[in-house]
Tab-separated table of C-alpha atoms in Angstrom:
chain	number	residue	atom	x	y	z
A	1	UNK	CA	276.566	-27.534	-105.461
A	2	UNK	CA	277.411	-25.952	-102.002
A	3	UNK	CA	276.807	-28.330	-98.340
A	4	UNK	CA	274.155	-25.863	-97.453
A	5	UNK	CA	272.073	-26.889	-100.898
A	6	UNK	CA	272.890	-30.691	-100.109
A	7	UNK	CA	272.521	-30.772	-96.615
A	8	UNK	CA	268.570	-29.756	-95.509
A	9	UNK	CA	267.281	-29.183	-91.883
A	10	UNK	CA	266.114	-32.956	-91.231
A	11	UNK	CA	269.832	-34.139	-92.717
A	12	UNK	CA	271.599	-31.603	-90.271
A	13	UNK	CA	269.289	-33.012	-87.681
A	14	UNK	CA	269.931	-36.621	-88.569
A	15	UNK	CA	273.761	-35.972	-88.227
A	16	UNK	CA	273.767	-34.605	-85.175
A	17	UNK	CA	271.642	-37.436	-83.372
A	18	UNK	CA	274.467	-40.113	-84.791
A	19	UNK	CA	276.876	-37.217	-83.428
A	20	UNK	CA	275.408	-37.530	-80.054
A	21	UNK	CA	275.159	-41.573	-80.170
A	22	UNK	CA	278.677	-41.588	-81.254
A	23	UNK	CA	279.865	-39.011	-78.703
A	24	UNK	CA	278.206	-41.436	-75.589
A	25	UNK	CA	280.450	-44.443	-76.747
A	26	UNK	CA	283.738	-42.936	-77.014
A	27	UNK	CA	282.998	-41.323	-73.704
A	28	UNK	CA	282.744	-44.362	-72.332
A	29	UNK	CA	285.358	-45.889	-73.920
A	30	UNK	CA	287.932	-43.435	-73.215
A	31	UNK	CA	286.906	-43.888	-69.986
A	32	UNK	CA	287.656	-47.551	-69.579
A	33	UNK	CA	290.430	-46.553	-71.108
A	34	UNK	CA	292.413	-44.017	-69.155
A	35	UNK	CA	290.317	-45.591	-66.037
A	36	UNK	CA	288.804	-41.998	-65.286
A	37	UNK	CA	285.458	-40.162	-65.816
A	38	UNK	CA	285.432	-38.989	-69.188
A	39	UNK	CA	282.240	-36.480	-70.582
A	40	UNK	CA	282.135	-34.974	-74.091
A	41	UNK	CA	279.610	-32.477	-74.547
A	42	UNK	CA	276.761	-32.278	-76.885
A	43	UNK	CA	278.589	-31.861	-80.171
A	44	UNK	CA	278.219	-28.552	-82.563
A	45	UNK	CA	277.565	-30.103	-86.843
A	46	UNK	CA	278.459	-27.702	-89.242
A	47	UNK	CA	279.524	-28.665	-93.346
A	48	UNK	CA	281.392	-26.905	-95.576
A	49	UNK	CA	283.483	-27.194	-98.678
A	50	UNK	CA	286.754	-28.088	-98.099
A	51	UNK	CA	287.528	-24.925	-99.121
A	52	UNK	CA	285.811	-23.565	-96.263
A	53	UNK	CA	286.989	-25.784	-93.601
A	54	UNK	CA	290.159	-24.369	-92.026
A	55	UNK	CA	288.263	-21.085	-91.447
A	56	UNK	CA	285.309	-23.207	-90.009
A	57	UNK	CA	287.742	-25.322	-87.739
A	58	UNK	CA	289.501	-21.704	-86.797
A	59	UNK	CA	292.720	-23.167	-87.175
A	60	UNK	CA	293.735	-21.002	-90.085
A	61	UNK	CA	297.691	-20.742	-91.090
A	62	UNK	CA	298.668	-22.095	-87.352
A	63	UNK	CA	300.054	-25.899	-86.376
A	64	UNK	CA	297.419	-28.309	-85.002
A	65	UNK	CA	297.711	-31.581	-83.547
A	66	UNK	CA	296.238	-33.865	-85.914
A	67	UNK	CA	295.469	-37.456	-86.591
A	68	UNK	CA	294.887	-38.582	-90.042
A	69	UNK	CA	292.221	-41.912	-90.899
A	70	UNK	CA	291.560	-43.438	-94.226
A	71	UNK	CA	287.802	-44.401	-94.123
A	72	UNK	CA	287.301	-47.898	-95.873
A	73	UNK	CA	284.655	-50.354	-96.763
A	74	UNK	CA	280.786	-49.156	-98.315
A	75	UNK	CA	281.845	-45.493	-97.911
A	76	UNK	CA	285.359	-44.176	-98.813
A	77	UNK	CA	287.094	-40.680	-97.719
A	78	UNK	CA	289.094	-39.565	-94.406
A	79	UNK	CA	288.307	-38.806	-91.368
A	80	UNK	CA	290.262	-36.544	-89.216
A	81	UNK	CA	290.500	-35.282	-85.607
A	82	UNK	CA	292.214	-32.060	-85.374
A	83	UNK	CA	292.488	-29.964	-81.890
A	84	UNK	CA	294.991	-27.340	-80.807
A	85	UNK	CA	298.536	-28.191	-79.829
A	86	UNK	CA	298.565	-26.555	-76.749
A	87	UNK	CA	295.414	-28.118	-75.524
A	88	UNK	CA	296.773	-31.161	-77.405
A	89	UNK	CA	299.712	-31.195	-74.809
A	90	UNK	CA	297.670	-30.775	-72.077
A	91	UNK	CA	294.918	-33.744	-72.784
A	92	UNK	CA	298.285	-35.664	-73.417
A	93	UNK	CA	299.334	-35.395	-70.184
A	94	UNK	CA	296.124	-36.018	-68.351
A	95	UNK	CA	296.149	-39.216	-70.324
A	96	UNK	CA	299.596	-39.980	-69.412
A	97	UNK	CA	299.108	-39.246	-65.511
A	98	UNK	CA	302.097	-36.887	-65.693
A	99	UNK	CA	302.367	-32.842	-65.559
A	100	UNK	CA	302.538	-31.082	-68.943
A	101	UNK	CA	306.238	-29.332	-69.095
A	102	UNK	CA	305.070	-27.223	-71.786
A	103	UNK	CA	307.531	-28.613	-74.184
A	104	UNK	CA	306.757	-30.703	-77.555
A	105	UNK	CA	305.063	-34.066	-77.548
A	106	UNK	CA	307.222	-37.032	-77.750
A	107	UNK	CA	306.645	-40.518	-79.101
A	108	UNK	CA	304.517	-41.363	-76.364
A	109	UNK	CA	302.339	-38.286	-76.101
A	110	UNK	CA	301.717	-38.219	-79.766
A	111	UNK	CA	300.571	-42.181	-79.156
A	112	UNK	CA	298.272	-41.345	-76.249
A	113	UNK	CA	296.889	-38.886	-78.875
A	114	UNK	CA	296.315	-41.120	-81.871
A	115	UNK	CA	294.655	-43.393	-79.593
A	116	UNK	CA	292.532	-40.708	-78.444
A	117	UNK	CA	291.462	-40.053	-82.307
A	118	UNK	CA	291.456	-43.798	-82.545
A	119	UNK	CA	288.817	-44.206	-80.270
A	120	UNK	CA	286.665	-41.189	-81.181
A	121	UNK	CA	286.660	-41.600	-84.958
A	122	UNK	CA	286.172	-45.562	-84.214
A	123	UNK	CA	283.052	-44.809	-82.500
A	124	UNK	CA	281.589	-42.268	-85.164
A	125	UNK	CA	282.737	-44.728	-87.812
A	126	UNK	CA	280.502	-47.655	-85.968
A	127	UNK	CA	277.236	-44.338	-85.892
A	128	UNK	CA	277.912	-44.045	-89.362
A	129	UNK	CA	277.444	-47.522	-90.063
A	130	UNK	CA	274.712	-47.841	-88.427
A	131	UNK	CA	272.829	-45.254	-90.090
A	132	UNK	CA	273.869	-46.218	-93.485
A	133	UNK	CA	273.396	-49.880	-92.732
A	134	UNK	CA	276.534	-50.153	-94.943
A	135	UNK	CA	280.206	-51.235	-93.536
A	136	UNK	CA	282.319	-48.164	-92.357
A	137	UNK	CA	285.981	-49.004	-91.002
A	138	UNK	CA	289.203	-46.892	-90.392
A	139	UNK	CA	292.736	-47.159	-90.815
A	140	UNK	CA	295.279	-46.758	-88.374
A	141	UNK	CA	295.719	-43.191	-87.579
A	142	UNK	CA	298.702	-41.267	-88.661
A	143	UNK	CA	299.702	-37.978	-86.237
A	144	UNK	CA	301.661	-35.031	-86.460
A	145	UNK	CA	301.537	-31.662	-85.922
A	146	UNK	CA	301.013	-29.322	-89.276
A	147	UNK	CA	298.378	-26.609	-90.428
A	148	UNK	CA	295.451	-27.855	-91.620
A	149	UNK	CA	295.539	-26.397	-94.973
A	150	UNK	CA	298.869	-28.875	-95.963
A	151	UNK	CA	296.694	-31.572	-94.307
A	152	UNK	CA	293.575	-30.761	-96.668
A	153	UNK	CA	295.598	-30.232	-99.512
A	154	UNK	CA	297.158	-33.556	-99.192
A	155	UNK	CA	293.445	-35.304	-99.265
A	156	UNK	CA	292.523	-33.322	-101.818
A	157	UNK	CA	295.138	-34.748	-103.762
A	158	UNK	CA	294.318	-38.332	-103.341
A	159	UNK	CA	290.289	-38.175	-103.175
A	160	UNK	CA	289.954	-34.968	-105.484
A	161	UNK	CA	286.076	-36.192	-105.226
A	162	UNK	CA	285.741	-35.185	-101.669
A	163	UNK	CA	284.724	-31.872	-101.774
A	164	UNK	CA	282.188	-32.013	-98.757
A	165	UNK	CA	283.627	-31.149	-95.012
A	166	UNK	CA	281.237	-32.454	-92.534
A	167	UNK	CA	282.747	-31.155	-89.134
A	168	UNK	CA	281.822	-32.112	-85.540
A	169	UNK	CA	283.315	-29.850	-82.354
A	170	UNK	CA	283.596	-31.594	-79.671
A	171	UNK	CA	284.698	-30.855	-75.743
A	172	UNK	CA	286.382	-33.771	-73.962
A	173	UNK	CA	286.044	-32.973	-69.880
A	174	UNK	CA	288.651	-35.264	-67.513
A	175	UNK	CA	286.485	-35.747	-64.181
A	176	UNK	CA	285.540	-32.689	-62.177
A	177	UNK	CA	288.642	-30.636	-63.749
A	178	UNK	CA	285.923	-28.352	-65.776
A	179	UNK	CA	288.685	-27.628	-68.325
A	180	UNK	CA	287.053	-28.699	-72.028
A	181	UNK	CA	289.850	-30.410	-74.453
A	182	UNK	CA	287.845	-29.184	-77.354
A	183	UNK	CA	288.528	-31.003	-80.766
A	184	UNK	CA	287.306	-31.260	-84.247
A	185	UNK	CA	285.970	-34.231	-86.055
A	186	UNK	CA	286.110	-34.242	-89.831
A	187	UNK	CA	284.672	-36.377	-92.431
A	188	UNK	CA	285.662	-36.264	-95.782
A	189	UNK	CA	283.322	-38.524	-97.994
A	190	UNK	CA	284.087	-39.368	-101.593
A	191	UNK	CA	281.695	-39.103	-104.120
A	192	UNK	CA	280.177	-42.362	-103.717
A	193	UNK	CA	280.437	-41.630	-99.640
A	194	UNK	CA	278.921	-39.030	-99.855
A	195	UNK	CA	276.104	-40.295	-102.025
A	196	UNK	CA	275.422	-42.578	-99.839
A	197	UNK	CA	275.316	-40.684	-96.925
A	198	UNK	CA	272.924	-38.258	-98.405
A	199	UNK	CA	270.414	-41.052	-99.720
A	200	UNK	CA	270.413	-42.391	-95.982
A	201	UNK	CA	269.516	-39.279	-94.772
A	202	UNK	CA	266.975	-38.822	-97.327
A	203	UNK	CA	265.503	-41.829	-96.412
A	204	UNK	CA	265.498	-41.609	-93.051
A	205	UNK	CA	264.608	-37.954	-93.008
A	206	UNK	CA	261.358	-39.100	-95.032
């Protein structure tokens, strides 16, 4: 069964409201964080198979910064933040204070990074929870830089049941700068996950 036959209107709708709730807190908290304005715009919800994913991120065959989360508790899977490593660089350096010399990220640009996914997968984790009514937590995000594919070949290997992408672009906007840091935002639901995902939305969706 394909995400479009799983995942109705109302679902797709429901999704993107706990995308938007989830989006307002790790504004804020990036914010508090980096002790700057931080916006992120009204996210775009698509799903796919995994299958489907790197050509749905557009990230196909190229490196990506990306930061890796084990989701634990009620609902098992991964969740992922991926964005591109130049933009990557750049965000890193806003979050640093310092200018962006165009070369790789060291130990502590790849930390402000992994922070960054901290923060934002944290807060859709805590959405999620909310709408499941269930208990949603995260690991401790790994990072590196890597295509997607070896990423999503590497979770298929350990949760071979997670064959639904649920995908959330994001832009993160720095004050008044008007440059967008844009990102992705993956959830990777196990069976049972995803099961219970789907019956929440059902639910809720009426």
């Amino acid at each position: 069964m394909t995400a479009k036959l799983q995942l109705g209107y109302l679902e797709f709708d429901a999704l993107r409201e706990v995308a938007n709730i989830a989006s307002g807190h790790a504004a804020t908290a990036l914010g508090q964080l980096i002790e700057r304005r931080v916006m992120i715009t009204v996210p775009t919800f698509t799903a796919g198979t995994v299958d489907e994913l790197p050509g749905l991120l557009g990230y196909r065959d190229r490196p990506v910064a990306v930061a890796v989360m084990h989701v634990l508790g009620d609902v098992k899977g991964t969740l992922a933040f991926f964005m591109q490593e130049s933009k990557a660089r750049e965000l890193s350096a806003i979050l640093l204070r310092r200018p962006e010399d165009g070369g790789g990220l060291d130990a502590l640009g790849r930390s402000s990074l992994a922070e960054t996914a901290n923060i934002l997968g944290g807060a859709y984790a805590n959405a999620l929870a909310g709408l499941l009514g269930r208990t949603v937590m995260l690991s401790v995000p790994t990072f590196g830089i890597e295509p997607p594919e070896r990423v999503l070949e590497q979770q298929r290997r350990e949760s071979p049941a997670a064959q639904l992408a649920l995908c959330i672009e994001t832009q993160l906007l720095v004050d008044e700068c008007g440059t967008g840091y844009g990102g992705h935002i993956v959830l990777l639901p196990d069976g049972d996950g995803l099961r219970l995902l789907l019956d929440a939305l059902h639910v809720g969706g009426g």
